[in-house]
Amino acid sequence: MNFQDNVIHQACALLEQGELVVMPTETVYGLAADALNGQAVAKIYELKQRPQFNPLIIHVSDYEQAQQTAYFTDAAKKVAAVFWHDHPSPLTLVLNKKQTGLSSLVTAGLETVAIRVPNHPVALDLLRAYGKPLAAPSANRSMRISPTTREAVYQSLGSRTPFVLEGGACQVGLESTILDLTTDVPVLLRPGGTPVEVLEEMLGQTIQQEIGAMAIKAPGMMRRHYAPQLPLRLNCLEHGLEEAFLGFGPLEASKAHLNLSSKGDVSEAAANLFSMLNQLDNPSLFKGIAVMPVPLTGLGAAINDRLRRAACSELDQPLGVVPHPPA
Ligand code: TXA
Ligand code: MG
């Protein structure tokens, strides 16, 4: 058995015993548990200190495994063939659940299930070897920044960090797009690594993006989900004396503490978002973080969504209509 096989073997043994494993994906590192084992899933909420009513995404190795767990509509088959196989891109589908042994804690009692095939060799090795779906939210404590490196996982979970599968820095750097296909009109539940325009073109259909609907469909989606410890100000062209300044676009290196993308490239900015917020989120150095405007095009919509949640001052407030920043 080579080194990687051995590590995967160890991870499977732990999962089988109901333990958690940290798994790299192309979006962020996930805190994985056997989705059929309710006690294992409970450990996720406990370790993350996450509210119990927040349903989790389950991860599977391929479409064959996915269709054992959920009913695929024609639209779902179509997008799964493209984004889970031919041209992998981070996409979670919310579908009607089949009666399998899935822990109800995973779906927080809903009749639907959120499911995705990650595009990362280590995650896929693990899923194939384990053969059962894995529930996996981001591997961080609730209300903190999602980890895109192994170091960030340790930073957030500290001495309670479970067995970690190393997978390098996450390529996409922000969570999967969540698309609800249980209704006639598809609904975007969370903007993420796959731009909504790309999905609409693929489906040949407009996707409903009404934020109000999300609070009902996904009660766990909270505005403060992606919150740094320091207060965040958005759309800033200047920063205060004791504030960190997170730049975007071409500007003198000395002007910003860090720059999401000096080229002004929103995909590069997305890949840097969580790690840069994490680096600046240091109360011993700064009193707050000021962020420059990021355009709303492509992945910029997801970046702004994350930033608005992070900037929201009320804890645990369900999603309402959040004003867009000035163009
Ligand atoms: O990129 C990702 O998707 C990462 C990596 C680790 O794969 N995973 C991730 O999982 O973000 P998680 O469990 O944190 O995502 C949970 C989101 C929540 O906003 C939740 O409300 C929504 O998925 N969700 C889960 N099940 C749902 C359902 N049945 N209906 C509606 N929303 C659901
Ligand atoms: Mg998370």
Short mmCIF file of C-alpha atoms and ligand atoms in Angstrom, two decimals:
data_model
loop_
_atom_site.label_atom_id
_atom_site.label_comp_id
_atom_site.label_asym_id
_atom_site.label_seq_id
_atom_site.Cartn_x
_atom_site.Cartn_y
_atom_site.Cartn_z
CA MET A 1 0.00 0.00 0.00
CA ASN A 2 1.49 3.39 -0.95
CA PHE A 3 1.43 6.41 1.34
CA GLN A 4 -1.74 7.99 -0.11
CA ASP A 5 -3.66 4.67 -0.06
CA ASN A 6 -2.64 4.22 3.53
CA VAL A 7 -3.85 7.68 4.51
CA ILE A 8 -7.20 7.13 2.75
CA HIS A 9 -7.48 3.75 4.50
CA GLN A 10 -6.95 5.43 7.89
CA ALA A 11 -9.56 8.08 7.08
CA CYS A 12 -12.12 5.41 6.10
CA ALA A 13 -11.49 3.52 9.33
CA LEU A 14 -12.15 6.69 11.34
CA LEU A 15 -15.34 7.48 9.41
CA GLU A 16 -16.52 3.93 9.93
CA GLN A 17 -16.04 4.43 13.68
CA GLY A 18 -18.18 7.58 13.55
CA GLU A 19 -15.26 9.99 13.75
CA LEU A 20 -14.79 13.17 11.71
CA VAL A 21 -12.19 13.67 8.99
CA VAL A 22 -11.11 16.93 7.37
CA MET A 23 -11.29 16.56 3.60
CA PRO A 24 -9.90 18.98 1.00
CA THR A 25 -12.25 19.99 -1.82
CA GLU A 26 -11.79 22.41 -4.73
CA THR A 27 -13.87 25.02 -2.86
CA VAL A 28 -12.92 24.92 0.84
CA TYR A 29 -11.80 22.26 3.33
CA GLY A 30 -14.77 20.23 4.60
CA LEU A 31 -15.42 18.66 7.99
CA ALA A 32 -16.70 15.26 6.91
CA ALA A 33 -18.84 12.66 8.64
CA ASP A 34 -20.63 9.55 7.45
CA ALA A 35 -23.99 10.99 6.34
CA LEU A 36 -25.77 7.81 7.40
CA ASN A 37 -24.48 8.03 10.96
CA GLY A 38 -26.47 10.56 13.01
CA GLN A 39 -24.06 10.56 15.90
CA ALA A 40 -21.16 11.25 13.62
CA VAL A 41 -23.11 14.09 12.00
CA ALA A 42 -23.93 15.51 15.43
CA LYS A 43 -20.19 15.82 16.04
CA ILE A 44 -19.99 18.22 13.11
CA TYR A 45 -22.52 20.63 14.66
CA GLU A 46 -20.88 20.25 18.02
CA LEU A 47 -17.37 20.89 16.81
CA LYS A 48 -18.45 23.78 14.60
CA GLN A 49 -20.75 25.12 17.35
CA ARG A 50 -23.23 25.46 14.53
CA PRO A 51 -26.99 25.90 15.09
CA GLN A 52 -28.73 22.54 14.70
CA PHE A 53 -31.34 23.68 12.20
CA ASN A 54 -28.79 24.29 9.50
CA PRO A 55 -28.92 21.43 6.96
CA LEU A 56 -25.64 20.15 5.52
CA ILE A 57 -24.43 19.30 2.03
CA ILE A 58 -23.71 15.67 1.30
CA HIS A 59 -20.80 14.72 -0.92
CA VAL A 60 -20.73 11.74 -3.26
CA SER A 61 -18.20 10.32 -5.71
CA ASP A 62 -20.35 10.49 -8.84
CA TYR A 63 -23.82 10.72 -10.36
CA GLU A 64 -24.48 6.99 -9.83
CA GLN A 65 -24.03 7.39 -6.10
CA ALA A 66 -25.99 10.65 -6.07
CA GLN A 67 -29.05 9.13 -7.70
CA GLN A 68 -29.29 6.53 -4.94
CA THR A 69 -29.94 9.40 -2.51
CA ALA A 70 -32.11 11.84 -4.47
CA TYR A 71 -34.65 12.04 -7.31
CA PHE A 72 -33.10 13.65 -10.37
CA THR A 73 -35.35 15.72 -12.61
CA ASP A 74 -34.39 16.11 -16.28
CA ALA A 75 -32.87 19.49 -15.50
CA ALA A 76 -30.90 17.97 -12.64
CA LYS A 77 -29.57 15.18 -14.88
CA LYS A 78 -28.50 17.75 -17.43
CA VAL A 79 -26.58 20.00 -15.05
CA ALA A 80 -25.09 17.03 -13.19
CA ALA A 81 -23.71 15.58 -16.43
CA VAL A 82 -22.01 18.88 -17.20
CA PHE A 83 -20.86 20.26 -13.84
CA TRP A 84 -20.22 16.98 -12.00
CA HIS A 85 -18.53 15.25 -14.92
CA ASP A 86 -17.73 16.83 -18.30
CA HIS A 87 -16.71 20.31 -17.11
CA PRO A 88 -16.40 20.13 -13.31
CA SER A 89 -17.49 23.27 -11.50
CA PRO A 90 -18.59 23.64 -7.85
CA LEU A 91 -22.34 23.07 -7.83
CA THR A 92 -24.68 21.71 -5.16
CA LEU A 93 -28.17 20.61 -6.19
CA VAL A 94 -31.14 20.61 -3.81
CA LEU A 95 -33.39 17.73 -4.84
CA ASN A 96 -36.15 15.63 -3.33
CA LYS A 97 -34.70 13.03 -1.02
CA LYS A 98 -35.05 9.30 -1.51
CA GLN A 99 -35.74 7.16 1.53
CA THR A 100 -32.28 5.89 2.30
CA GLY A 101 -30.48 5.68 5.57
CA LEU A 102 -29.50 9.36 5.47
CA SER A 103 -29.43 10.88 8.96
CA SER A 104 -32.24 13.43 9.34
CA LEU A 105 -29.80 15.66 11.12
CA VAL A 106 -28.04 16.10 7.77
CA THR A 107 -31.13 17.57 6.16
CA ALA A 108 -32.41 19.20 9.36
CA GLY A 109 -35.66 17.34 8.86
CA LEU A 110 -36.29 18.63 5.34
CA GLU A 111 -37.69 16.41 2.58
CA THR A 112 -34.99 17.71 0.28
CA VAL A 113 -31.28 17.06 0.22
CA ALA A 114 -28.35 19.21 -0.89
CA ILE A 115 -25.85 17.08 -2.78
CA ARG A 116 -22.65 17.58 -4.73
CA VAL A 117 -19.72 15.82 -6.39
CA PRO A 118 -16.54 17.65 -5.39
CA ASN A 119 -13.73 18.05 -7.92
CA HIS A 120 -10.62 17.27 -5.90
CA PRO A 121 -8.52 14.11 -6.31
CA VAL A 122 -8.18 13.52 -2.54
CA ALA A 123 -11.91 14.02 -1.86
CA LEU A 124 -12.78 11.70 -4.75
CA ASP A 125 -10.30 9.03 -3.56
CA LEU A 126 -11.89 9.18 -0.13
CA LEU A 127 -15.48 9.07 -1.41
CA ARG A 128 -14.75 6.15 -3.75
CA ALA A 129 -12.93 4.20 -1.06
CA TYR A 130 -15.60 4.88 1.56
CA GLY A 131 -18.51 4.17 -0.76
CA LYS A 132 -21.06 6.08 1.33
CA PRO A 133 -22.06 9.76 1.19
CA LEU A 134 -20.26 12.21 3.47
CA ALA A 135 -21.86 15.25 5.07
CA ALA A 136 -19.36 18.09 5.04
CA PRO A 137 -19.73 21.76 5.84
CA SER A 138 -16.63 23.94 5.86
CA ALA A 139 -14.07 22.88 8.45
CA ASN A 140 -14.21 25.95 10.66
CA ARG A 141 -16.04 27.03 13.77
CA SER A 142 -19.43 28.53 12.99
CA MET A 143 -19.46 32.25 12.10
CA ARG A 144 -15.78 32.17 11.17
CA ILE A 145 -14.08 32.31 7.80
CA SER A 146 -14.10 29.13 5.68
CA PRO A 147 -10.64 27.50 5.52
CA THR A 148 -8.89 27.15 2.17
CA THR A 149 -5.67 25.65 3.55
CA ARG A 150 -4.85 22.99 6.14
CA GLU A 151 -3.26 25.68 8.32
CA ALA A 152 -6.50 27.67 8.35
CA VAL A 153 -8.37 24.56 9.54
CA TYR A 154 -6.00 24.22 12.51
CA GLN A 155 -6.31 27.95 13.17
CA SER A 156 -10.07 27.66 13.48
CA LEU A 157 -10.53 24.26 15.15
CA GLY A 158 -7.34 24.32 17.22
CA SER A 159 -6.55 21.28 19.34
CA ARG A 160 -9.93 19.77 18.46
CA THR A 161 -8.96 19.42 14.79
CA PRO A 162 -9.66 15.83 13.68
CA PHE A 163 -7.62 13.75 11.22
CA VAL A 164 -6.76 15.97 8.24
CA LEU A 165 -6.23 14.80 4.67
CA GLU A 166 -3.75 17.20 3.08
CA GLY A 167 -4.81 18.55 -0.29
CA GLY A 168 -2.95 21.82 -0.79
CA ALA A 169 -4.62 25.22 -1.18
CA CYS A 170 -8.20 25.08 -2.49
CA GLN A 171 -8.33 26.19 -6.13
CA VAL A 172 -11.72 27.89 -6.10
CA GLY A 173 -11.58 29.34 -2.60
CA LEU A 174 -15.30 29.87 -2.07
CA GLU A 175 -18.17 27.49 -1.50
CA SER A 176 -20.22 25.77 -4.17
CA THR A 177 -23.21 27.46 -5.77
CA ILE A 178 -26.46 25.97 -4.38
CA LEU A 179 -29.28 25.51 -6.88
CA ASP A 180 -32.73 24.31 -5.84
CA LEU A 181 -34.28 22.20 -8.60
CA THR A 182 -37.29 20.97 -6.62
CA THR A 183 -39.59 23.62 -8.13
CA ASP A 184 -40.53 24.41 -11.75
CA VAL A 185 -38.46 27.57 -11.64
CA PRO A 186 -34.93 26.87 -10.38
CA VAL A 187 -33.96 28.94 -7.33
CA LEU A 188 -30.48 30.11 -6.42
CA LEU A 189 -30.05 29.43 -2.70
CA ARG A 190 -26.43 30.48 -2.41
CA PRO A 191 -24.18 32.19 -4.94
CA GLY A 192 -20.82 30.42 -5.14
CA GLY A 193 -18.07 29.04 -7.32
CA THR A 194 -20.27 28.49 -10.39
CA PRO A 195 -21.62 31.80 -11.76
CA VAL A 196 -25.41 31.90 -12.05
CA GLU A 197 -25.19 33.19 -15.65
CA VAL A 198 -23.39 29.97 -16.66
CA LEU A 199 -26.16 27.87 -15.07
CA GLU A 200 -28.92 29.85 -16.76
CA GLU A 201 -27.27 29.41 -20.15
CA MET A 202 -26.91 25.67 -19.54
CA LEU A 203 -30.53 25.26 -18.36
CA GLY A 204 -31.95 27.62 -20.98
CA GLN A 205 -34.04 29.02 -18.14
CA THR A 206 -34.00 32.03 -15.83
CA ILE A 207 -33.01 31.24 -12.25
CA GLN A 208 -34.95 32.93 -9.49
CA GLN A 209 -32.63 34.91 -7.26
CA GLU A 210 -35.07 36.23 -4.73
CA ILE A 211 -33.24 36.51 -1.43
CA GLY A 212 -36.47 36.41 0.60
CA ALA A 213 -37.17 32.88 -0.60
CA MET A 214 -33.85 31.68 0.76
CA ALA A 215 -34.74 32.35 4.36
CA ILE A 216 -37.64 29.92 4.08
CA LYS A 217 -35.93 27.25 1.95
CA ALA A 218 -32.66 27.31 3.82
CA PRO A 219 -33.31 28.49 7.35
CA GLY A 220 -29.69 27.92 8.18
CA MET A 221 -28.44 30.59 5.85
CA MET A 222 -27.58 33.47 8.08
CA ARG A 223 -26.18 36.83 7.21
CA ARG A 224 -23.37 36.42 9.74
CA HIS A 225 -22.27 33.02 8.49
CA TYR A 226 -19.03 34.31 7.04
CA ALA A 227 -17.98 36.71 9.75
CA PRO A 228 -14.50 37.76 10.75
CA GLN A 229 -13.95 38.86 14.36
CA LEU A 230 -13.19 42.45 13.34
CA PRO A 231 -15.88 44.80 12.03
CA LEU A 232 -15.89 45.04 8.25
CA ARG A 233 -16.68 48.10 6.12
CA LEU A 234 -17.50 47.60 2.45
CA ASN A 235 -17.00 49.69 -0.69
CA CYS A 236 -14.27 51.80 0.91
CA LEU A 237 -11.92 53.95 -1.13
CA GLU A 238 -9.90 54.89 1.97
CA HIS A 239 -9.25 53.21 5.29
CA GLY A 240 -9.16 54.55 8.82
CA LEU A 241 -5.96 54.88 10.87
CA GLU A 242 -6.27 51.59 12.73
CA GLU A 243 -8.10 49.70 9.99
CA ALA A 244 -6.65 47.04 7.71
CA PHE A 245 -7.23 47.84 4.04
CA LEU A 246 -8.16 45.02 1.66
CA GLY A 247 -7.69 46.24 -1.90
CA PHE A 248 -9.07 45.22 -5.27
CA GLY A 249 -7.66 46.23 -8.63
CA PRO A 250 -4.55 48.14 -9.69
CA LEU A 251 -3.17 50.36 -6.93
CA GLU A 252 0.21 51.10 -5.34
CA ALA A 253 1.38 48.13 -3.28
CA SER A 254 1.86 50.35 -0.21
CA LYS A 255 -1.75 51.57 -0.30
CA ALA A 256 -3.45 48.30 0.73
CA HIS A 257 -2.35 45.74 3.31
CA LEU A 258 -3.41 43.01 0.91
CA ASN A 259 -4.96 43.05 -2.57
CA LEU A 260 -7.65 40.54 -3.61
CA SER A 261 -6.52 40.91 -7.21
CA SER A 262 -4.24 43.67 -8.46
CA LYS A 263 -5.32 42.70 -12.00
CA GLY A 264 -8.94 43.34 -11.02
CA ASP A 265 -9.79 39.71 -11.77
CA VAL A 266 -12.84 38.57 -9.74
CA SER A 267 -11.93 34.86 -9.99
CA GLU A 268 -8.50 35.57 -8.52
CA ALA A 269 -10.20 37.70 -5.86
CA ALA A 270 -12.56 34.83 -5.01
CA ALA A 271 -9.63 32.46 -4.56
CA ASN A 272 -7.98 34.98 -2.21
CA LEU A 273 -11.07 36.15 -0.32
CA PHE A 274 -11.20 33.91 2.74
CA SER A 275 -7.44 33.58 3.20
CA MET A 276 -6.90 37.36 2.99
CA LEU A 277 -9.79 38.15 5.35
CA ASN A 278 -8.31 35.55 7.67
CA GLN A 279 -4.86 37.16 7.56
CA LEU A 280 -6.24 40.65 8.25
CA ASP A 281 -8.66 39.49 10.93
CA ASN A 282 -6.15 40.18 13.69
CA PRO A 283 -7.44 42.27 16.63
CA SER A 284 -3.93 42.74 18.00
CA LEU A 285 -2.97 44.64 14.83
CA PHE A 286 -6.20 46.26 13.63
CA LYS A 287 -9.52 47.62 14.88
CA GLY A 288 -11.41 46.80 11.69
CA ILE A 289 -11.14 45.85 8.02
CA ALA A 290 -12.04 48.21 5.18
CA VAL A 291 -12.65 46.52 1.82
CA MET A 292 -12.53 48.23 -1.57
CA PRO A 293 -15.49 47.83 -3.96
CA VAL A 294 -15.59 44.55 -5.89
CA PRO A 295 -17.71 44.50 -9.08
CA LEU A 296 -20.84 42.34 -9.13
CA THR A 297 -20.01 40.51 -12.36
CA GLY A 298 -19.26 36.75 -12.46
CA LEU A 299 -17.89 35.49 -9.16
CA GLY A 300 -18.02 39.09 -7.88
CA ALA A 301 -21.68 38.52 -6.97
CA ALA A 302 -20.65 35.69 -4.65
CA ILE A 303 -17.80 37.75 -3.20
CA ASN A 304 -20.15 40.64 -2.43
CA ASP A 305 -22.65 38.23 -0.91
CA ARG A 306 -19.95 36.89 1.42
CA LEU A 307 -18.71 40.36 2.27
CA ARG A 308 -22.20 41.65 3.05
CA ARG A 309 -22.82 38.73 5.39
CA ALA A 310 -19.48 39.32 7.05
CA ALA A 311 -20.25 43.02 7.50
CA CYS A 312 -23.72 42.53 8.92
CA SER A 313 -23.83 43.59 12.55
CA GLU A 314 -26.79 41.58 13.88
CA LEU A 315 -25.87 38.05 14.85
CA ASP A 316 -27.93 35.16 13.50
CA GLN A 317 -30.37 37.33 11.64
CA PRO A 318 -32.13 35.44 8.87
CA LEU A 319 -31.48 36.63 5.36
CA GLY A 320 -33.47 39.65 4.34
CA VAL A 321 -33.08 41.88 1.33
CA VAL A 322 -29.58 43.27 1.48
CA PRO A 323 -28.92 46.45 -0.49
CA HIS A 324 -26.41 46.16 -3.31
CA PRO A 325 -23.30 48.34 -3.15
CA PRO A 326 -23.12 51.30 -5.53
CA ALA A 327 -22.11 50.25 -9.05
O1 TXA B 1 -18.28 24.20 -1.22
C1 TXA B 1 -19.08 23.67 -0.44
O2 TXA B 1 -20.26 23.48 -0.74
C2 TXA B 1 -18.55 23.25 0.94
C3 TXA B 1 -17.47 22.18 0.75
C4 TXA B 1 -16.93 21.66 2.06
O3 TXA B 1 -17.97 21.15 -0.05
N1 TXA B 1 -19.62 22.73 1.76
C5 TXA B 1 -20.53 23.53 2.32
O4 TXA B 1 -21.46 22.79 3.03
O5 TXA B 1 -20.56 24.74 2.21
P1 TXA B 1 -22.45 23.37 4.10
O6 TXA B 1 -23.00 22.17 4.74
O7 TXA B 1 -21.78 24.38 4.97
O8 TXA B 1 -23.55 24.07 3.25
C6 TXA B 1 -24.76 24.19 3.87
C7 TXA B 1 -25.65 25.08 3.09
C8 TXA B 1 -26.46 25.88 4.07
O9 TXA B 1 -26.58 27.21 3.65
C9 TXA B 1 -27.76 25.14 4.08
O10 TXA B 1 -28.78 25.94 4.51
C10 TXA B 1 -27.86 24.64 2.64
O11 TXA B 1 -26.52 24.28 2.32
N2 TXA B 1 -28.67 23.44 2.54
C11 TXA B 1 -28.35 22.20 2.91
N3 TXA B 1 -29.37 21.37 2.71
C12 TXA B 1 -30.37 22.09 2.20
C13 TXA B 1 -31.67 21.80 1.76
N4 TXA B 1 -32.18 20.57 1.85
N5 TXA B 1 -32.42 22.81 1.28
C14 TXA B 1 -31.93 24.04 1.19
N6 TXA B 1 -30.68 24.39 1.57
C15 TXA B 1 -29.92 23.43 2.07
MG MG B 2 -19.33 27.26 6.24
#
